[in-house]
mmCIF file of C-alpha atoms in Angstrom:
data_model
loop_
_atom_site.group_PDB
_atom_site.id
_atom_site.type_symbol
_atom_site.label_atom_id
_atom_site.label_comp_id
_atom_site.label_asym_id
_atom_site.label_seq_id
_atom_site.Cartn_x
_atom_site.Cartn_y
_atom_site.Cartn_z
ATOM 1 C CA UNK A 1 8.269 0.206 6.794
ATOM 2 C CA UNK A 2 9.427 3.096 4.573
ATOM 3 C CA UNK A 3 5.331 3.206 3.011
ATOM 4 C CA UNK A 4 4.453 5.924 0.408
ATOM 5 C CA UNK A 5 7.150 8.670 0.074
ATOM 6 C CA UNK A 6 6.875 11.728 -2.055
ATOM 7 C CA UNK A 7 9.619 13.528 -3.572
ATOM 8 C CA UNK A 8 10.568 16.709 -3.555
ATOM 9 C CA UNK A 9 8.926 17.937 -0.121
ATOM 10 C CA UNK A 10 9.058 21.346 -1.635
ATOM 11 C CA UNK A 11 9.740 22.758 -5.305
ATOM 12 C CA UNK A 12 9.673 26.093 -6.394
ATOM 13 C CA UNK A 13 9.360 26.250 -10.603
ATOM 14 C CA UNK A 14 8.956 29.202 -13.549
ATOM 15 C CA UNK A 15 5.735 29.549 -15.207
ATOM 16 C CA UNK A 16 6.401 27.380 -18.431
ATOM 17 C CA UNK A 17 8.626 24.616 -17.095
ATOM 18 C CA UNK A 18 8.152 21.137 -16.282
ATOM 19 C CA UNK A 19 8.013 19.641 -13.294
ATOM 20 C CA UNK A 20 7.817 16.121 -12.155
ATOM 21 C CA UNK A 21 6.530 14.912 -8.740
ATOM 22 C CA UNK A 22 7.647 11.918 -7.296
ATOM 23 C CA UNK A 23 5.650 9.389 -5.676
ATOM 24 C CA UNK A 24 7.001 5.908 -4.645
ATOM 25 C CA UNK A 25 5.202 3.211 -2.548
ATOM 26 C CA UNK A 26 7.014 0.026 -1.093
ATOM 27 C CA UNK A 27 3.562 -1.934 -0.490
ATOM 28 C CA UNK A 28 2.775 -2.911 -4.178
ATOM 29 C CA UNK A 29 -0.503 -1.680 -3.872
ATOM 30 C CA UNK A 30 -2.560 -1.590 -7.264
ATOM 31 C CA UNK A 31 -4.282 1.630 -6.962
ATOM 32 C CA UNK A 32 -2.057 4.911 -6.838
ATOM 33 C CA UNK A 33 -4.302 8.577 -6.859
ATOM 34 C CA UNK A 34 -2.527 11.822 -7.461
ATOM 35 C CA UNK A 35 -4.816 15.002 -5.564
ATOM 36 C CA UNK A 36 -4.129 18.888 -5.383
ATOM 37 C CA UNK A 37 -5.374 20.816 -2.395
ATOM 38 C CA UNK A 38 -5.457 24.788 -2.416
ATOM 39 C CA UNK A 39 -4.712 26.836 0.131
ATOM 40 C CA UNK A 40 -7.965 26.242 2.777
ATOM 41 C CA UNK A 41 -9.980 23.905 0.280
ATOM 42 C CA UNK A 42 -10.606 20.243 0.094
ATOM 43 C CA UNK A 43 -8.373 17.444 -1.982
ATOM 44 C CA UNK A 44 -9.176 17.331 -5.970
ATOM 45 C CA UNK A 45 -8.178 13.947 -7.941
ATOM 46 C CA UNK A 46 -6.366 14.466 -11.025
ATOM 47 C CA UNK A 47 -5.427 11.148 -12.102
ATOM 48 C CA UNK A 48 -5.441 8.056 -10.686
ATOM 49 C CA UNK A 49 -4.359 4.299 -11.575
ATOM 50 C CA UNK A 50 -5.764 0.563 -10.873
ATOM 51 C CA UNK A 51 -2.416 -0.902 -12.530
ATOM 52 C CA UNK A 52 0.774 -0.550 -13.852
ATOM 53 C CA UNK A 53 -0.049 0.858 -17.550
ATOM 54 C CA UNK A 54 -3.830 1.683 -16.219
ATOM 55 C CA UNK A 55 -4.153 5.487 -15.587
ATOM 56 C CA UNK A 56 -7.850 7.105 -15.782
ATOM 57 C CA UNK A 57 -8.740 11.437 -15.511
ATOM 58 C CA UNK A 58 -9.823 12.383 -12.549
ATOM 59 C CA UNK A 59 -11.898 15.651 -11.522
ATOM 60 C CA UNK A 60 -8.618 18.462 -12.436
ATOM 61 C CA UNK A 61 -6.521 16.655 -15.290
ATOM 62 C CA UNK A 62 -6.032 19.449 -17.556
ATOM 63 C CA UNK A 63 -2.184 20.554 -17.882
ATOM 64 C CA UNK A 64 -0.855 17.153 -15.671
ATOM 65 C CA UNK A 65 0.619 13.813 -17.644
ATOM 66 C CA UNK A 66 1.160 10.620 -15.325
ATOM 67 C CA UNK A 67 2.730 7.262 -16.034
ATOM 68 C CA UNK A 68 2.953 4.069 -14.165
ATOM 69 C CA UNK A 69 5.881 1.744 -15.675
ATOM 70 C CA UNK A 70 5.796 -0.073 -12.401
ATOM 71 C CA UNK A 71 3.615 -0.566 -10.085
ATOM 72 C CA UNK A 72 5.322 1.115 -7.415
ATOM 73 C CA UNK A 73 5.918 4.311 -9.350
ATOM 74 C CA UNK A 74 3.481 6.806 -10.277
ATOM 75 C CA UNK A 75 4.741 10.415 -11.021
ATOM 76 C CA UNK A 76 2.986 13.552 -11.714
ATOM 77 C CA UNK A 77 4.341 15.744 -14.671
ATOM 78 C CA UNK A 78 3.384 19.091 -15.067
ATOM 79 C CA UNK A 79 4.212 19.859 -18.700
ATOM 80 C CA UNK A 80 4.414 23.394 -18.591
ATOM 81 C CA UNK A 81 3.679 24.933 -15.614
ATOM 82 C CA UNK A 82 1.236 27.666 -14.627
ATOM 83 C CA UNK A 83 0.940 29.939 -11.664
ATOM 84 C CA UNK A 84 -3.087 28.176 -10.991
ATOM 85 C CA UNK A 85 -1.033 24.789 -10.845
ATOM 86 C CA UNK A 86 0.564 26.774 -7.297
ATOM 87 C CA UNK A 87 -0.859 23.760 -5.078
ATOM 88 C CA UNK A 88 -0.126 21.273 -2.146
ATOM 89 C CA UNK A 89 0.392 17.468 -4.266
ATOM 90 C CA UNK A 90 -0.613 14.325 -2.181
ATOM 91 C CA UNK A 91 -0.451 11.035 -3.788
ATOM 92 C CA UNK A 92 -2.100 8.102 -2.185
ATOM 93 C CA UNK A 93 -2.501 4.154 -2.812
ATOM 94 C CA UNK A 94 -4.053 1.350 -1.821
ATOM 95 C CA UNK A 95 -4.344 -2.291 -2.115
ATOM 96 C CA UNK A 96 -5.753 -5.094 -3.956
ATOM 97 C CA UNK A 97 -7.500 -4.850 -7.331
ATOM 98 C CA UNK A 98 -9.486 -7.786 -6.011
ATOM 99 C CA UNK A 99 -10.744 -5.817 -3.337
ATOM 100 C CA UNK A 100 -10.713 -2.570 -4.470
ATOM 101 C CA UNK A 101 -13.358 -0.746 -3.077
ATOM 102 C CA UNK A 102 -13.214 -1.332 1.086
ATOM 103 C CA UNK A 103 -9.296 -0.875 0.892
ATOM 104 C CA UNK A 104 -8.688 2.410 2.663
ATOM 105 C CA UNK A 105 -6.286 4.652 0.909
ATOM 106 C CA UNK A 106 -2.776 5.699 2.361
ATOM 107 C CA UNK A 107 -1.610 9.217 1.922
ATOM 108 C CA UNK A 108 2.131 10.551 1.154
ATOM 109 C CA UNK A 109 3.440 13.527 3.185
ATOM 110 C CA UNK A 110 2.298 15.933 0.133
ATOM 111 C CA UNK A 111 4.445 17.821 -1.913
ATOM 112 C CA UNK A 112 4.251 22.037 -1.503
ATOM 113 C CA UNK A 113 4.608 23.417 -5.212
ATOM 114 C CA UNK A 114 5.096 26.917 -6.260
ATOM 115 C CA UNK A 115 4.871 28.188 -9.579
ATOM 116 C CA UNK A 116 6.122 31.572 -9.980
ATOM 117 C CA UNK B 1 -17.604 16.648 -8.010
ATOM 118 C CA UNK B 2 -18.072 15.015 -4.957
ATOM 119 C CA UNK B 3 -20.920 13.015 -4.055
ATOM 120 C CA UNK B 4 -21.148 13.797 -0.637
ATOM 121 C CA UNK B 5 -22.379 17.065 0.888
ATOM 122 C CA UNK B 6 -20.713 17.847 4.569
ATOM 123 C CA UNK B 7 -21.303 21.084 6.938
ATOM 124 C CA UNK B 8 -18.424 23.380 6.218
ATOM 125 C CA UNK B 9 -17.744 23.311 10.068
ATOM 126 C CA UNK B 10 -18.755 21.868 13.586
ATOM 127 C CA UNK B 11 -17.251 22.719 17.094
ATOM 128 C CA UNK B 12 -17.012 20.294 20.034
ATOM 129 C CA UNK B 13 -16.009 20.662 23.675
ATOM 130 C CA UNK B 14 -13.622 18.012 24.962
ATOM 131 C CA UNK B 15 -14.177 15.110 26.117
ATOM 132 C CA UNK B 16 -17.674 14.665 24.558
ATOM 133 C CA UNK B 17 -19.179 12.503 21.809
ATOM 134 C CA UNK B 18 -19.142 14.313 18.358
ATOM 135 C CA UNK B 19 -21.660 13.258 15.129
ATOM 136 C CA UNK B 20 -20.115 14.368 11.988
ATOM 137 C CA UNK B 21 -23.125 13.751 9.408
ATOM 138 C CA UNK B 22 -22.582 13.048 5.647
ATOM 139 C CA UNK B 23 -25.190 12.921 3.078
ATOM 140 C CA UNK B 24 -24.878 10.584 -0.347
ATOM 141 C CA UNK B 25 -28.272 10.504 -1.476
ATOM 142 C CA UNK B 26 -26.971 9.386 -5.439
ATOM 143 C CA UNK B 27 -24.733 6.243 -3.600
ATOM 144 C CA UNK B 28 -25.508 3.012 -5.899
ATOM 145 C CA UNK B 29 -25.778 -0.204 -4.046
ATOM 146 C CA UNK B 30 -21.711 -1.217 -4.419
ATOM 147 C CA UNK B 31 -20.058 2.139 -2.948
ATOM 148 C CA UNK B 32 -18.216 2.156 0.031
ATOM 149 C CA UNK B 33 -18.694 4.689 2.395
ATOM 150 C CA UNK B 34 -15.006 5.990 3.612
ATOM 151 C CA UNK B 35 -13.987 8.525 5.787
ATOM 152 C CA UNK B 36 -10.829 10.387 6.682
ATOM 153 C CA UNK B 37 -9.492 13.442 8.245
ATOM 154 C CA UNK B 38 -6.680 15.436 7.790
ATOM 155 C CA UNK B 39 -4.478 17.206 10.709
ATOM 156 C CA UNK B 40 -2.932 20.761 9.715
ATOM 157 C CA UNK B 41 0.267 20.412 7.680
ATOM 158 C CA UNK B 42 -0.393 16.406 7.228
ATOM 159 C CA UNK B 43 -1.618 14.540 4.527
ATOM 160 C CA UNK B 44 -5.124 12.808 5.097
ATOM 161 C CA UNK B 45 -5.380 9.536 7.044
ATOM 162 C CA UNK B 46 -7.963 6.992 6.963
ATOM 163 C CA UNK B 47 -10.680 6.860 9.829
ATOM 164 C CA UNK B 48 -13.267 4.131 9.139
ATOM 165 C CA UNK B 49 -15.351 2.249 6.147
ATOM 166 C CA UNK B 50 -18.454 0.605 5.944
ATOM 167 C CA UNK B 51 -21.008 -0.690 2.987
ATOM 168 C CA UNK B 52 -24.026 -1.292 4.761
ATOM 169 C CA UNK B 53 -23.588 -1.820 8.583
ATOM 170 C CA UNK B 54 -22.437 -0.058 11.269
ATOM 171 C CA UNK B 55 -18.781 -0.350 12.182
ATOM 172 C CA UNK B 56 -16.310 0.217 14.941
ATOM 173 C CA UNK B 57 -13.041 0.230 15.415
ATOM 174 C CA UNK B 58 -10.371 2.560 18.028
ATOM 175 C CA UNK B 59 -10.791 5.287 16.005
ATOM 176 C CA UNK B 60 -14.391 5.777 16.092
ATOM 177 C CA UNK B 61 -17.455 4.771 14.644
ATOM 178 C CA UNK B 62 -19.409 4.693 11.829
ATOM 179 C CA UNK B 63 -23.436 4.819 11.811
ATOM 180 C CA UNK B 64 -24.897 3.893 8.723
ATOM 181 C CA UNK B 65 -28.703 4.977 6.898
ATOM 182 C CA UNK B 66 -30.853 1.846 6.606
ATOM 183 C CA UNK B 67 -31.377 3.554 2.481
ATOM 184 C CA UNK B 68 -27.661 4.609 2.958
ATOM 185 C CA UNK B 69 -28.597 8.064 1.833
ATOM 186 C CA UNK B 70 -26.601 9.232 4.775
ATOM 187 C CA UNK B 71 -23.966 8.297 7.443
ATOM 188 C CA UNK B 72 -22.487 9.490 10.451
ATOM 189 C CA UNK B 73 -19.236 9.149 11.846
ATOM 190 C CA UNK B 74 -19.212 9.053 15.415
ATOM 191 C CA UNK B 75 -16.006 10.162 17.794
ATOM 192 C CA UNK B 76 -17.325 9.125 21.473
ATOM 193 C CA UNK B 77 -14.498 11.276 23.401
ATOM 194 C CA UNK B 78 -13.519 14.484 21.440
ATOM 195 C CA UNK B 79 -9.920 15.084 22.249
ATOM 196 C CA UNK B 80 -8.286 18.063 21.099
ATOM 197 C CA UNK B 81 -5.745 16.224 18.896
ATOM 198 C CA UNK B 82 -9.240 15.504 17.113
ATOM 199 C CA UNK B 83 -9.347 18.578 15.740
ATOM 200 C CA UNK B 84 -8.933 18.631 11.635
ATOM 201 C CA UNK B 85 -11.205 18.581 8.835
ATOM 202 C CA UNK B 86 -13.228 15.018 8.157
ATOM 203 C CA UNK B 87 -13.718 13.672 4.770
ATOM 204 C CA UNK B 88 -16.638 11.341 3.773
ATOM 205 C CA UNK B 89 -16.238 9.851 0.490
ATOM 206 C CA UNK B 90 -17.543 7.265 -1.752
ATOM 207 C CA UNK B 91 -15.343 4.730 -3.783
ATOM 208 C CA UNK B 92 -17.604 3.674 -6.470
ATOM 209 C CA UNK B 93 -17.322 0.750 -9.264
ATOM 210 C CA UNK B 94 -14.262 3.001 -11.082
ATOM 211 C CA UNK B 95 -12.507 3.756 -7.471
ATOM 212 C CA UNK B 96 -12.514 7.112 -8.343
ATOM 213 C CA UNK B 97 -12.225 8.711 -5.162
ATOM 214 C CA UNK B 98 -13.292 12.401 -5.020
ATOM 215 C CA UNK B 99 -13.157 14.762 -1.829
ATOM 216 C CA UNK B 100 -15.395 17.312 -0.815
ATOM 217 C CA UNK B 101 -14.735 20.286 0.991
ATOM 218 C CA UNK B 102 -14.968 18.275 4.261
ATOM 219 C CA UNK B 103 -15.918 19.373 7.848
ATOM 220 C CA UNK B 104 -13.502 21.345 9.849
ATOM 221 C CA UNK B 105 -13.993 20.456 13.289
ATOM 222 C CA UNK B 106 -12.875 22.813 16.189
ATOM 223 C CA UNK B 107 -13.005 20.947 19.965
ATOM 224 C CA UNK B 108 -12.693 23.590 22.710
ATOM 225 C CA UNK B 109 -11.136 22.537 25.998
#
């Protein structure tokens, strides 16, 4: 039951380079969510995704591009990185476009980012 | 922003009940009420979920407004592996799922 992995566990980047974050789930669950979460705050949505091909803006998009060519796929690009972008990355998913709203969400391990 | 408003913190001792309250006064009649926490250096995991009634499961449970303006969630034996910061959320019509600052519970043995 390998679930919802995220990939790299930790990346360290130059202000100005881009970065993708990885985030694979083995359920085929409709809905993938990308967050942020700074140091001692709560999680912000960026972008999340009811489909393959379906992404929508969340709260924080500004400066992040995702894609989701497959439905178990959704990564997080950071085009050109910034030093405010320095953040802890958790994607989630969960199930059924059906049932949408009373599926509880499933969280990755979180990826630790630092932009230098 | 979130729609939910949380205290920033709450304490416990162990091994009694804790009420961690949640208000969503703007909740429309379709949003699900979810909660989760999050353990120090883990991502969040889900608690509990309700629309209208109360609900239970080995977790804990969750105690629902009659104008579901506001819910509680409920842990009836604080242990101190139940210390971490709880999230109340609502997943709307979109499923746009946005997370406050949450409640950072502390249980003291």
């Amino acid at each position: 039951d390998a679930g919802i992995t995220q990939s790299p566990r930790y990346k360290i980047t130059e202000t100005g380079r881009q970065v993708t974050l990885m985030c694979h789930q083995t359920w085929s669950h409709s809905y993938m969510f990308w967050y942020r979460q700074d140091l001692g705050h709560g999680l912000r949505l960026i972008y999340y995704s009811a489909a393959a091909d379906i992404t929508d803006k969340g709260e924080v998009p500004d400066g992040y591009v995702v894609s989701r060519s497959k439905t178990e796929n959704f990564p997080l690009t950071l085009e050109s990185a910034t030093r405010s972008q320095t953040s802890v990355y958790f994607c989630a998913s969960s199930e059924s476009i059906s049932t949408g709203r009373r599926e509880k969400l499933f969280f990755g391990s979180g990826t630790q980012l630092s932009v230098l | 922003d979130a729609k939910t408003t949380q205290p920033n913190s709450m304490e416990s001792n162990e091994e009694e009940p804790v009420h961690l309250p949640c208000n969503h006064s703007t909740i429309s009649g379709t949003d699900y009420i979810h909660w989760y926490r999050q353990l120090p250096s883990q991502g969040p995991e889900y608690v509990i979920h309700g629309l209208t009634s109360n609900v239970n499961n080995r977790m804990a449970s969750l105690a629902i407004a009659e104008d579901r303006k506001s819910s509680t969630l409920i842990l009836h034996r604080a242990t101190l592996r139940d210390a971490a910061v709880y999230y109340c959320i609502l997943r709307d019509e979109n499923n746009d799922m946005r997370f406050g600052a949450g409640t950072r519970l502390t249980v003291k043995p």
